[in-house]
Tab-separated table of C-alpha atoms and ligand atoms in Angstrom:
chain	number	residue	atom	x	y	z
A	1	UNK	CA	35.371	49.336	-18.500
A	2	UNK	CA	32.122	47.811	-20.087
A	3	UNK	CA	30.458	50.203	-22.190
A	4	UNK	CA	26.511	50.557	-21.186
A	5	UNK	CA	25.735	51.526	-24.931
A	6	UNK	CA	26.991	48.382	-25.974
A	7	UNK	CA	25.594	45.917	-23.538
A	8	UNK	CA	21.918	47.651	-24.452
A	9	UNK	CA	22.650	46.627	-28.131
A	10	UNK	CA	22.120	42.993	-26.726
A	11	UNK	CA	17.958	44.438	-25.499
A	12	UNK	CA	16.086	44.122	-28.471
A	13	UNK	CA	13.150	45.653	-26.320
A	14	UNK	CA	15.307	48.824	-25.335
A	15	UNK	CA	15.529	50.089	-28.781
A	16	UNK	CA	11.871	50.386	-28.803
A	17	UNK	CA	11.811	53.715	-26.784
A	18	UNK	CA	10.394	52.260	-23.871
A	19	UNK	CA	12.161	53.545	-20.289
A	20	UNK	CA	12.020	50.253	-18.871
A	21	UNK	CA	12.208	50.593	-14.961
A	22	UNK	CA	10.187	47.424	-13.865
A	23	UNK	CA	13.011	45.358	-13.493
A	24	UNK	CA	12.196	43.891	-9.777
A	25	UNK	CA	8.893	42.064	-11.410
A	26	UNK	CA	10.730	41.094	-14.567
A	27	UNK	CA	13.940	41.818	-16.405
A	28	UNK	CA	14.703	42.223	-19.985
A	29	UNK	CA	16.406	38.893	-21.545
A	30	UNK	CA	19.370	39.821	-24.032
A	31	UNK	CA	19.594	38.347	-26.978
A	32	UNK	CA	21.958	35.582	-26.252
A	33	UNK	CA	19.857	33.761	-23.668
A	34	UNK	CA	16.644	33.662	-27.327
A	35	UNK	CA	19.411	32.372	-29.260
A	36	UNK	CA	20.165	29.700	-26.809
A	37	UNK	CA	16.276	28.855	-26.356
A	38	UNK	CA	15.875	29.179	-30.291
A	39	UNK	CA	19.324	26.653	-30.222
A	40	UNK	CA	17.309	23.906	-28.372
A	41	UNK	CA	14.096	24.351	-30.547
A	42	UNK	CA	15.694	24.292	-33.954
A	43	UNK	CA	18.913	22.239	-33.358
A	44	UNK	CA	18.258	19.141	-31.006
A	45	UNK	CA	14.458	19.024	-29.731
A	46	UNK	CA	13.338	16.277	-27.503
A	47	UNK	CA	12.977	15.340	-24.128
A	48	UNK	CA	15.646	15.077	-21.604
A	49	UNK	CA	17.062	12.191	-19.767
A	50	UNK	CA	14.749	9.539	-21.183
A	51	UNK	CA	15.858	8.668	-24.766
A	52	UNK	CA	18.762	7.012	-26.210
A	53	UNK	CA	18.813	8.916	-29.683
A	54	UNK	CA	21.032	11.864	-30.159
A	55	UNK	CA	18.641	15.032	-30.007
A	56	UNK	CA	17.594	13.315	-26.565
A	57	UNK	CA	21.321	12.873	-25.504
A	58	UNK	CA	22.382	16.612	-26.405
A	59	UNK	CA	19.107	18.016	-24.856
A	60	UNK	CA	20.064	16.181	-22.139
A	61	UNK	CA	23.954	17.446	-21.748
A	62	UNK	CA	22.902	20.739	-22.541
A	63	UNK	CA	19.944	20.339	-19.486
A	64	UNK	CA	22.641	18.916	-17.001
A	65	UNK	CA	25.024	21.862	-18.136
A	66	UNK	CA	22.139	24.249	-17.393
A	67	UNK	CA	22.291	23.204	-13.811
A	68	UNK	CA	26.111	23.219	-13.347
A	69	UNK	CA	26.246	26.746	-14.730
A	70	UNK	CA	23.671	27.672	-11.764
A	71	UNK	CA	25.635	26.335	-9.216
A	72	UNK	CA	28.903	27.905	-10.234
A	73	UNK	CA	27.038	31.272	-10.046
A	74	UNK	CA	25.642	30.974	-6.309
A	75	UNK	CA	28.451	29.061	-5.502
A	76	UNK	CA	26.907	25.787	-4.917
A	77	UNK	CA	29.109	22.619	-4.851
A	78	UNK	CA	27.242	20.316	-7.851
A	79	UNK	CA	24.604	20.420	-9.800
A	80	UNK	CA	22.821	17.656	-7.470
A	81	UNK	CA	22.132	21.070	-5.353
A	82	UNK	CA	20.125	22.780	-8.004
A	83	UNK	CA	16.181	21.450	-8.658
A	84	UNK	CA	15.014	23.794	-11.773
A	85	UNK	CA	11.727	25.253	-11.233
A	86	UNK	CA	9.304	27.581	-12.746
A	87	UNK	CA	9.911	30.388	-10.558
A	88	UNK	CA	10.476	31.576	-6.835
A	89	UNK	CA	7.107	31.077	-5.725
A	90	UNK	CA	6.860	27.174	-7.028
A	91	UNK	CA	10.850	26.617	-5.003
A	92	UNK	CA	9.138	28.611	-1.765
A	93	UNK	CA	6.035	25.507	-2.501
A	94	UNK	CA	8.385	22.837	-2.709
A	95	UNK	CA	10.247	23.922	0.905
A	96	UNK	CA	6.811	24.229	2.376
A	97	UNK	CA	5.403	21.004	1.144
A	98	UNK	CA	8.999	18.496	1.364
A	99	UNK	CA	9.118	18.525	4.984
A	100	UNK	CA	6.927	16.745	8.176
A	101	UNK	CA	5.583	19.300	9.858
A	102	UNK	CA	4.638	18.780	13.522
A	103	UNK	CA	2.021	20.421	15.831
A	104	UNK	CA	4.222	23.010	18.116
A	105	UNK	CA	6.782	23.305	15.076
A	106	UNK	CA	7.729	26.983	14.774
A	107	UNK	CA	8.678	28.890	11.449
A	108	UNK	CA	9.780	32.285	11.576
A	109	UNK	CA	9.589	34.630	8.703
A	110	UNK	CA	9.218	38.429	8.876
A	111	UNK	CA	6.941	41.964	7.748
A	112	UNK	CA	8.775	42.576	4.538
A	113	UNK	CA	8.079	39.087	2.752
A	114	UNK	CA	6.353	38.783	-0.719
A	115	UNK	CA	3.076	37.336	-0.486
A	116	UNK	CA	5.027	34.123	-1.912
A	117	UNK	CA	7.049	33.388	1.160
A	118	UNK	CA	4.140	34.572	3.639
A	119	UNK	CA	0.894	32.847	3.074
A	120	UNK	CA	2.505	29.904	2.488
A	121	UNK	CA	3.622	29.908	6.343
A	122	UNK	CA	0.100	30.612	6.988
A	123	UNK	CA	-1.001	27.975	5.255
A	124	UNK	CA	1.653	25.644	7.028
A	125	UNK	CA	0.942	26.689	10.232
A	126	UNK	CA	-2.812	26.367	9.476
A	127	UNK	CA	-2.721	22.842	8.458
A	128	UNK	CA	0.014	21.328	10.494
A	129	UNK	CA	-0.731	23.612	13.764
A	130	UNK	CA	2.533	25.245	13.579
A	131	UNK	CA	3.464	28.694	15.220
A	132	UNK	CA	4.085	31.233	12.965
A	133	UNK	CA	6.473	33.962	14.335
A	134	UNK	CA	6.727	37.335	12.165
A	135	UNK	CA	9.648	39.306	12.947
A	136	UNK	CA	8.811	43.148	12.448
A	137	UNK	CA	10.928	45.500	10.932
A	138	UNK	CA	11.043	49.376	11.344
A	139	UNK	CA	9.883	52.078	8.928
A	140	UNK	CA	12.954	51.960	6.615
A	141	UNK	CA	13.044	47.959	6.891
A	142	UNK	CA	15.739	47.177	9.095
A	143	UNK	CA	15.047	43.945	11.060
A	144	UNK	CA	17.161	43.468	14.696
A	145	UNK	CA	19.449	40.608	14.714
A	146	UNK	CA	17.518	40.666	18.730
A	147	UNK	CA	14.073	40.233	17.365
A	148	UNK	CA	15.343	36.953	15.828
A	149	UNK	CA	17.474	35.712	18.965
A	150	UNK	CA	14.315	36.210	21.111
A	151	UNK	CA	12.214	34.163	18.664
A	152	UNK	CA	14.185	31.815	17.807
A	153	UNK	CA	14.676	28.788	19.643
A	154	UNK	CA	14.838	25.224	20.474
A	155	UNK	CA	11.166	24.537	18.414
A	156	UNK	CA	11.965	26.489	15.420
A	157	UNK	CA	12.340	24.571	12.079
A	158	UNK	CA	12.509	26.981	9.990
A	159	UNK	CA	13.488	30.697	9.088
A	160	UNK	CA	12.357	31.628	5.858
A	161	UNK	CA	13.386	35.037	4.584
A	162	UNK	CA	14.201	37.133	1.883
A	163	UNK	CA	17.627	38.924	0.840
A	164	UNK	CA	16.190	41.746	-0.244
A	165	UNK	CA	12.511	43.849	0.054
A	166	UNK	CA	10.917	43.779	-3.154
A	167	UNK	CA	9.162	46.709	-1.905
A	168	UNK	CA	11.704	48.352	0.291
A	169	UNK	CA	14.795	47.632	-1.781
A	170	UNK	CA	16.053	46.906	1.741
A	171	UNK	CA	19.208	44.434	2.229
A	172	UNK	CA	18.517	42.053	4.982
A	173	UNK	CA	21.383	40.133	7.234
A	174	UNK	CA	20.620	36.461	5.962
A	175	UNK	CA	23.715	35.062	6.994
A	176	UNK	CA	23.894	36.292	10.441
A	177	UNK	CA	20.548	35.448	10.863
A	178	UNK	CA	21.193	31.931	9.008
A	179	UNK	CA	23.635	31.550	11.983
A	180	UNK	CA	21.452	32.473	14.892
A	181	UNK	CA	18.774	29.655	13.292
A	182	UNK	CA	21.526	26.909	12.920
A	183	UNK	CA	22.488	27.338	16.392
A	184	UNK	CA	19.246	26.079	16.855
A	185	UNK	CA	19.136	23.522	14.348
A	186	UNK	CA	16.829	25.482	12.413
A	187	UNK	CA	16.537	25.485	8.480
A	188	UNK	CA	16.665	28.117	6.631
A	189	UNK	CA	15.312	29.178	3.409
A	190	UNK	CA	16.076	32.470	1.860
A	191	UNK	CA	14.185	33.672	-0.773
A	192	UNK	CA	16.423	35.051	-3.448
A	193	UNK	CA	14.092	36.127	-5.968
A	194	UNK	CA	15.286	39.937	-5.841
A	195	UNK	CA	18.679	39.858	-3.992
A	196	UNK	CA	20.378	36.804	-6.639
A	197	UNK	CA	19.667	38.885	-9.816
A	198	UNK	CA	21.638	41.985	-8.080
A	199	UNK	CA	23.926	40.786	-5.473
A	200	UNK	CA	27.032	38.326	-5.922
A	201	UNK	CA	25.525	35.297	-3.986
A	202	UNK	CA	27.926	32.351	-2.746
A	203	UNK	CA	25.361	29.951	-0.674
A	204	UNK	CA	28.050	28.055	1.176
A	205	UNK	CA	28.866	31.425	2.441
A	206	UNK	CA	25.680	32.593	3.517
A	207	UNK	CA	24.820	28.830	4.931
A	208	UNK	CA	21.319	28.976	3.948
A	209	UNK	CA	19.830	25.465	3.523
A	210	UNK	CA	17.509	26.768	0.635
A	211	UNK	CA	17.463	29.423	-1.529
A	212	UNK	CA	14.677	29.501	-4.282
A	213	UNK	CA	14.619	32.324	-7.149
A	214	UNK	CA	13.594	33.367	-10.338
A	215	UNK	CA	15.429	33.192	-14.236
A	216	UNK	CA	12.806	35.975	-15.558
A	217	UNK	CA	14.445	38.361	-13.016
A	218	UNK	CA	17.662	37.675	-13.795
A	219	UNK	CA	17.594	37.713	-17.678
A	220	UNK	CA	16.489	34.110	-17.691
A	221	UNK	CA	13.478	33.179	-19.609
A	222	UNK	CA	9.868	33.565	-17.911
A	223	UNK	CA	9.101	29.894	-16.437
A	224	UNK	CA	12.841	29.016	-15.332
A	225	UNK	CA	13.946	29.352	-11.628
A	226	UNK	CA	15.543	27.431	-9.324
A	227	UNK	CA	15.838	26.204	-5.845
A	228	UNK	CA	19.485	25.257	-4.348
A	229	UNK	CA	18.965	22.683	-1.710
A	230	UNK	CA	22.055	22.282	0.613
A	231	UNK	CA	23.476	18.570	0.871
A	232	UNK	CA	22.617	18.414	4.209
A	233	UNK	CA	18.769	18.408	3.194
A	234	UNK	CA	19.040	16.330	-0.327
A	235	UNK	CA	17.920	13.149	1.064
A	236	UNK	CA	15.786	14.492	3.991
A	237	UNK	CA	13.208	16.402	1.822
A	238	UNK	CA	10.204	14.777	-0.047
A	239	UNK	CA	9.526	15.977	-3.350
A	240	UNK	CA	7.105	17.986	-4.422
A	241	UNK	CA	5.708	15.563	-7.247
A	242	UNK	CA	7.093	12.073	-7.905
A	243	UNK	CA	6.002	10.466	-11.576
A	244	UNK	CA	7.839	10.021	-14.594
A	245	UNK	CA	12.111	10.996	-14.277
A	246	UNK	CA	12.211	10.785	-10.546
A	247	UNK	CA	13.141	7.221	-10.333
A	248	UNK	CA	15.753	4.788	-10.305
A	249	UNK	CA	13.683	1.807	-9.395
A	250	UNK	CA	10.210	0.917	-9.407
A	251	UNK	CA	8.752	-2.396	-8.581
A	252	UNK	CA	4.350	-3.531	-7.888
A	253	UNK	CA	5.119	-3.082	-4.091
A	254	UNK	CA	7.193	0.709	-4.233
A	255	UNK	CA	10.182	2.555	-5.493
A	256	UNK	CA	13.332	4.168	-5.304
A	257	UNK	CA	14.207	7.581	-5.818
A	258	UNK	CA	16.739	8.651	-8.490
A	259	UNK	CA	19.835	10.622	-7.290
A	260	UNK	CA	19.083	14.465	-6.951
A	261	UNK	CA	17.978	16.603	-8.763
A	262	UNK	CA	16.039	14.271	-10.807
A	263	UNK	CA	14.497	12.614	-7.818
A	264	UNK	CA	12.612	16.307	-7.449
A	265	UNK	CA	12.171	17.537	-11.326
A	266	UNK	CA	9.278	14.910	-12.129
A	267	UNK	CA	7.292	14.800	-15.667
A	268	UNK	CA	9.051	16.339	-18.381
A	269	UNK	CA	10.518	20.222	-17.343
A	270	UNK	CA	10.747	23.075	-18.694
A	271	UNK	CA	13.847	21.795	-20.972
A	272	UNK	CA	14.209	25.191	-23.182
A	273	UNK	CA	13.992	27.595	-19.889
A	274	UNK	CA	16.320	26.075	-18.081
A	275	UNK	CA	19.017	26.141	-20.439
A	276	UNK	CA	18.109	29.368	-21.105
A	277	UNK	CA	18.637	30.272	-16.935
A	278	UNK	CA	22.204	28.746	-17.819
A	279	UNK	CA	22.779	31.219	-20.130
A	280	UNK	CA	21.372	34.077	-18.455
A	281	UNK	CA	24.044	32.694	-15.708
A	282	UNK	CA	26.879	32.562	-18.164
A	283	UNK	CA	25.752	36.368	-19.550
A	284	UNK	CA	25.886	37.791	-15.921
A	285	UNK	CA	28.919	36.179	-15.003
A	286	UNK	CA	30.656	37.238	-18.053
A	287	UNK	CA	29.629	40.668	-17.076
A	288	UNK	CA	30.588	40.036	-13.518
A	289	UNK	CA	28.757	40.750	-10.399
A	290	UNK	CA	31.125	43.290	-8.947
A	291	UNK	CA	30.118	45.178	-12.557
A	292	UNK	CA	26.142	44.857	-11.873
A	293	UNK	CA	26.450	46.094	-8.420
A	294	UNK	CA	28.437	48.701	-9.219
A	295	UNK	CA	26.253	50.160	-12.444
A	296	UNK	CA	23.335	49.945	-9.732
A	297	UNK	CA	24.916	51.864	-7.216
A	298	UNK	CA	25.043	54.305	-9.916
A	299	UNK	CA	21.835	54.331	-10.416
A	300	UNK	CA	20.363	54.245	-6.890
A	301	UNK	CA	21.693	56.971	-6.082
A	302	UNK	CA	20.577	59.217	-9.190
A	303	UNK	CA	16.902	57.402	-9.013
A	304	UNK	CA	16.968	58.087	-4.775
A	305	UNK	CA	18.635	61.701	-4.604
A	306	UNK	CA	16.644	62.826	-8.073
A	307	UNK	CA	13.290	61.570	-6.576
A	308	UNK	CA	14.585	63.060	-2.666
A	309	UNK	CA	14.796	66.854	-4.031
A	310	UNK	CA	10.746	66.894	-5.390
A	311	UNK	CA	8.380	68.180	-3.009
A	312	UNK	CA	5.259	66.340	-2.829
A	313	UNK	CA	7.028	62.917	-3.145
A	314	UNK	CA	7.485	60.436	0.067
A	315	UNK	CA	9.997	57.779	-0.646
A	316	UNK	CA	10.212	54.561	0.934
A	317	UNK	CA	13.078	52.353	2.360
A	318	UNK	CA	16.603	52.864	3.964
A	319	UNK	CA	17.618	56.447	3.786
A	320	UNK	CA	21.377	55.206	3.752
A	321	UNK	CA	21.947	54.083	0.002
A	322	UNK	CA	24.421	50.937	1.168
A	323	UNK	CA	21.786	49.503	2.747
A	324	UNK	CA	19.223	49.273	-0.360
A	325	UNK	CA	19.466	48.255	-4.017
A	326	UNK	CA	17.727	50.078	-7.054
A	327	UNK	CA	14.307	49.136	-5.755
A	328	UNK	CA	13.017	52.590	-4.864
A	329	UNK	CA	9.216	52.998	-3.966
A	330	UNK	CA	7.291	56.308	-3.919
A	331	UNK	CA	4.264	58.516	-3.168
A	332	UNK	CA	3.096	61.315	-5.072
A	333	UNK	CA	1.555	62.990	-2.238
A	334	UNK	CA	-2.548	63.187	-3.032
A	335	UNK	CA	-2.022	60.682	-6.299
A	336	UNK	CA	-3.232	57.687	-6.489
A	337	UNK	CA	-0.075	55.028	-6.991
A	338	UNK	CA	-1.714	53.693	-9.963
A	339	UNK	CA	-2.633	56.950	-11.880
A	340	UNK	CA	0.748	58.040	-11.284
A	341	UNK	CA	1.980	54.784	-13.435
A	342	UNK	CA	-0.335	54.934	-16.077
A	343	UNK	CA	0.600	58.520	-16.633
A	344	UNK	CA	4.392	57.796	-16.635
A	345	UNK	CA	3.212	54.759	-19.045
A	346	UNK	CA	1.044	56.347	-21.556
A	347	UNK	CA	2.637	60.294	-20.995
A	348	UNK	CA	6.285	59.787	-21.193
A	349	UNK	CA	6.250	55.708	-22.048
A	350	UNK	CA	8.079	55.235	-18.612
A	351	UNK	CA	7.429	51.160	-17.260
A	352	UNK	CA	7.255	50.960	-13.668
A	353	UNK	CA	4.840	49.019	-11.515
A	354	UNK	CA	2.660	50.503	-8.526
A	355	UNK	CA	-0.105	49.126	-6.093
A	356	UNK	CA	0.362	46.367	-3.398
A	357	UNK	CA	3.313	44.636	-4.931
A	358	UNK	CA	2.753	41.142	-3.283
A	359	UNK	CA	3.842	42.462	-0.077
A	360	UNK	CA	0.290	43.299	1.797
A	361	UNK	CA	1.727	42.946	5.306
A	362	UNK	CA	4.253	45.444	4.946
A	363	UNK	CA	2.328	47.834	2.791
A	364	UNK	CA	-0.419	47.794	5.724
A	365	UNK	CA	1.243	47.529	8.575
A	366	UNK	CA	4.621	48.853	7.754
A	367	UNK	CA	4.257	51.753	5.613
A	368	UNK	CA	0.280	52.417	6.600
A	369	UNK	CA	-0.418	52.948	2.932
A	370	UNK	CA	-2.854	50.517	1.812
A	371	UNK	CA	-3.086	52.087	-1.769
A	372	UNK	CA	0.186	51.101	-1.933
A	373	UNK	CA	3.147	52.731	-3.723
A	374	UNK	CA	5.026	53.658	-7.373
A	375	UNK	CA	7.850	51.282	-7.552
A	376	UNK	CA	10.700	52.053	-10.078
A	377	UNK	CA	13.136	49.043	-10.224
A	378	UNK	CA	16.871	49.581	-12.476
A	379	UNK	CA	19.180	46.531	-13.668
A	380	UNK	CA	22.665	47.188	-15.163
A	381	UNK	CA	21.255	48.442	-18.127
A	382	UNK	CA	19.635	51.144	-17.197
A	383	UNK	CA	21.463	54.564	-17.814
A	384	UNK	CA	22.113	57.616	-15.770
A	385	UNK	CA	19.632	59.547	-18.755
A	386	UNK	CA	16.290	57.486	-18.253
A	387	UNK	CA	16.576	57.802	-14.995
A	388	UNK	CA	16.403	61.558	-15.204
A	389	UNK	CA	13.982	61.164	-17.714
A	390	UNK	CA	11.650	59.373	-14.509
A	391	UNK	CA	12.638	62.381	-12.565
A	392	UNK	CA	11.711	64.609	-14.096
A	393	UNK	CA	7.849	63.824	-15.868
A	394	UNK	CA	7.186	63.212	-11.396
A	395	UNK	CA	8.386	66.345	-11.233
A	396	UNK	CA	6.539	67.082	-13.918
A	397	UNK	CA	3.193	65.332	-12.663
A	398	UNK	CA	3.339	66.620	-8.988
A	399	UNK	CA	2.999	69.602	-10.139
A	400	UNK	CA	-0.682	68.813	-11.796
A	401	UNK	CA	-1.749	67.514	-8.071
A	402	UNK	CA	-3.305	70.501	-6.330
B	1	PLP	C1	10.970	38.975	-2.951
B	1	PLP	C2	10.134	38.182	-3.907
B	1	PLP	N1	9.824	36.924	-3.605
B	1	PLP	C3	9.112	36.153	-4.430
B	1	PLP	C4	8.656	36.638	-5.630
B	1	PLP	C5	7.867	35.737	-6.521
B	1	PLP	O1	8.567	35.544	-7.710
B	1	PLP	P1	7.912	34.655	-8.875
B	1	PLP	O2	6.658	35.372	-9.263
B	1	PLP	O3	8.928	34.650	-9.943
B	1	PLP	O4	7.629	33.344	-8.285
B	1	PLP	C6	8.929	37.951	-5.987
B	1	PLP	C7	8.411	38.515	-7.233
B	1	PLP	O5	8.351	39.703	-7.431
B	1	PLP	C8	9.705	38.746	-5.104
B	1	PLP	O6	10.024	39.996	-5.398
């Protein structure tokens, strides 16, 4: 059994008494994944895919490894299925942007998306004259495989949904919906910014045609992400930006695309991050899935039964703890979200994040709370103590709220 203790000796930032529980808008990066950055920077710096000389060829195998190391972890086939971006939001762009739309298209996407993978469809819809279709979900999050076979149909291009509620913690059904949309001949995009950090992830599985996420929520460095793109889409998507690296011909009358991915990663990218995502990858894998799920369990429960017994608190999201990861938001009844954070921050050095959280929609019209909420996030290296130590200063602070 993996020791906890240990693995936190690899979090520089833990042994700084901080009571990190913000882990759904950023996780900690272990040591290993600076090292590799610091590897790139002080042992073969240059750019990748472009020169002949050996810092330029290492950079380069190290760059390519990167994105073979990424597909091994969601269980893509190649690394020709993995485009590095910056984050989530910039893969979410690239789906949005790489495709024709047509007037009368439809794209379905639903209440609990992050602002990312929701005003983007607006936008779409906007400029292309698209339907939009938002599938609702009910007050703990659930969404009804019905609600998507009524709006799905014959017109519908695209499902785009997330795994998981960044607000909710709520697990949704992506492959059976994925299924439902193929029958179709709908895409689909999930957006796996807060469900491939936490849950094991195999994409052929699944059968999404896109997933997009982010390496700064999964131990990765900030600025590295990805977005899988299934073969069945390589060669019918535009990129997002063409220019320098994307090309393997180019002539006064056109060009010719390079193979994937570098026919989508144009100018020079964000070399050190990326191999730093590998690492992350190789860090979580040597740790194992079943291991992160099963340390979060752990702590789901403590954070949701610890925060359950306080009067004065309202918690959000599925009651049943299989249906939710360690994404737990809260009220203090009569507290303002964001006093309540600030007091865990600068009272008992607690980090957790409160307001909107990018998810407007479902903070309006879901939970009817348009101050929004305290969100306290875990990752596998959170223990069983800080948790109580969050429990108890709201215990602590509810009773200050007359
Ligand atoms: C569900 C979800 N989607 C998208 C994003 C956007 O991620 P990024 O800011 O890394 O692009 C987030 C970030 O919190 C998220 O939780």
């Amino acid at each position: 059994m993996l020791d906890v203790e240990e693995i936190r000796k690899d979090f520089p930032i833990l042994g700084k008494g901080v009571v990190y529980l913000d882990n759904a808008a950023s996780s900690l990066t272990p040591q290993q994944v600076v090292d590799k950055e610091v590897e790139f920077y002080q042992e073969y710096r240059a750019n990748v895919e472009r020169g002949i000389h050996k810092f330029s060829q290492k950079a380069s195998e190290e760059y390519e490894k990167a994105h073979s190391i990424v597909a091994d972890f969601i269980g893509a086939s190649s690394a020709d299925n993995i485009v590095m971006m910056k984050n989530t939001t910039e893969g979410i762009n690239f789906v949005a942007n790489s495709h024709d739309w047509k007037k009368g298209d439809k794209i379905v996407t639903t209440i609990l998306e992050h602002h990312s993978n929701f005003i983007t469809w607006i936008r779409v819809a906007k400029r292309h004259g698209c339907t939009l279709e938002i599938v609702k979900a009910d007050e703990e999050g659930h969404l009804s495989l019905s609600d998507f076979e009524k709006v799905i149909d014959d017109r519908t291009r695209l499902v785009a949904l997330t795994r998981v509620s960044n607000v909710l913690g709520c697990i949704t059904p992506v492959k059976e919906i994925a299924s439902i949309a193929h029958e179709h001949g709908a895409l689909v995009l999930e957006d796996g910014a807060q469900g491939v950090p936490h849950l094991k992830t195999d994409v052929k599985d699944s059968g999404v045609d896109f997933l997009a996420f982010s390496g700064h929520k999964m131990l990765g460095p900030t600025g590295s992400g990805c977005l899988y793109i299934a073969d069945s889409s390589l060669y019918n998507v535009e990129p997002l930006c063409i220019g320098g690296g994307t090309i393997a011909d180019v002539s006064l009358e056109g060009y010719e695309l390079a193979e994937p991915p570098l026919r989508f990663e144009a100018g020079t990218p964000a070399i050190a991050q990326s191999i730093g995502l590998g690492e992350a990858c190789k860090y979580l894998k040597r740790l194992t899935m079943d291991y992160v799920e099963s340390r979060e369990k752990i702590l789901t429960k403590r954070l949701f039964e610890g925060l359950s017994e306080i009067d004065n608190v309202t918690i959000y999201g599925p009651s049943n703890l299989n249906e939710r990861l360690g994404i737990v938001s809260f009220n203090i009844n009569g507290m303002n979200p964001h006093d309540a954070a600030l007091t865990l921050d600068s009272e008992y050095n607690i980090a957790v994040r409160s307001g909107h959280h990018c998810a407007l929609p479902l903070i309006k019209e879901l939970l009817k709370m348009p101050g929004g909420t305290v969100r306290a996030s875990t990752y596998f290296y959170n223990t069983v103590e800080e948790i109580d130590l969050l429990v108890e200063a709201v215990k602590e602070i509810t009773k200050r709220v007359s």
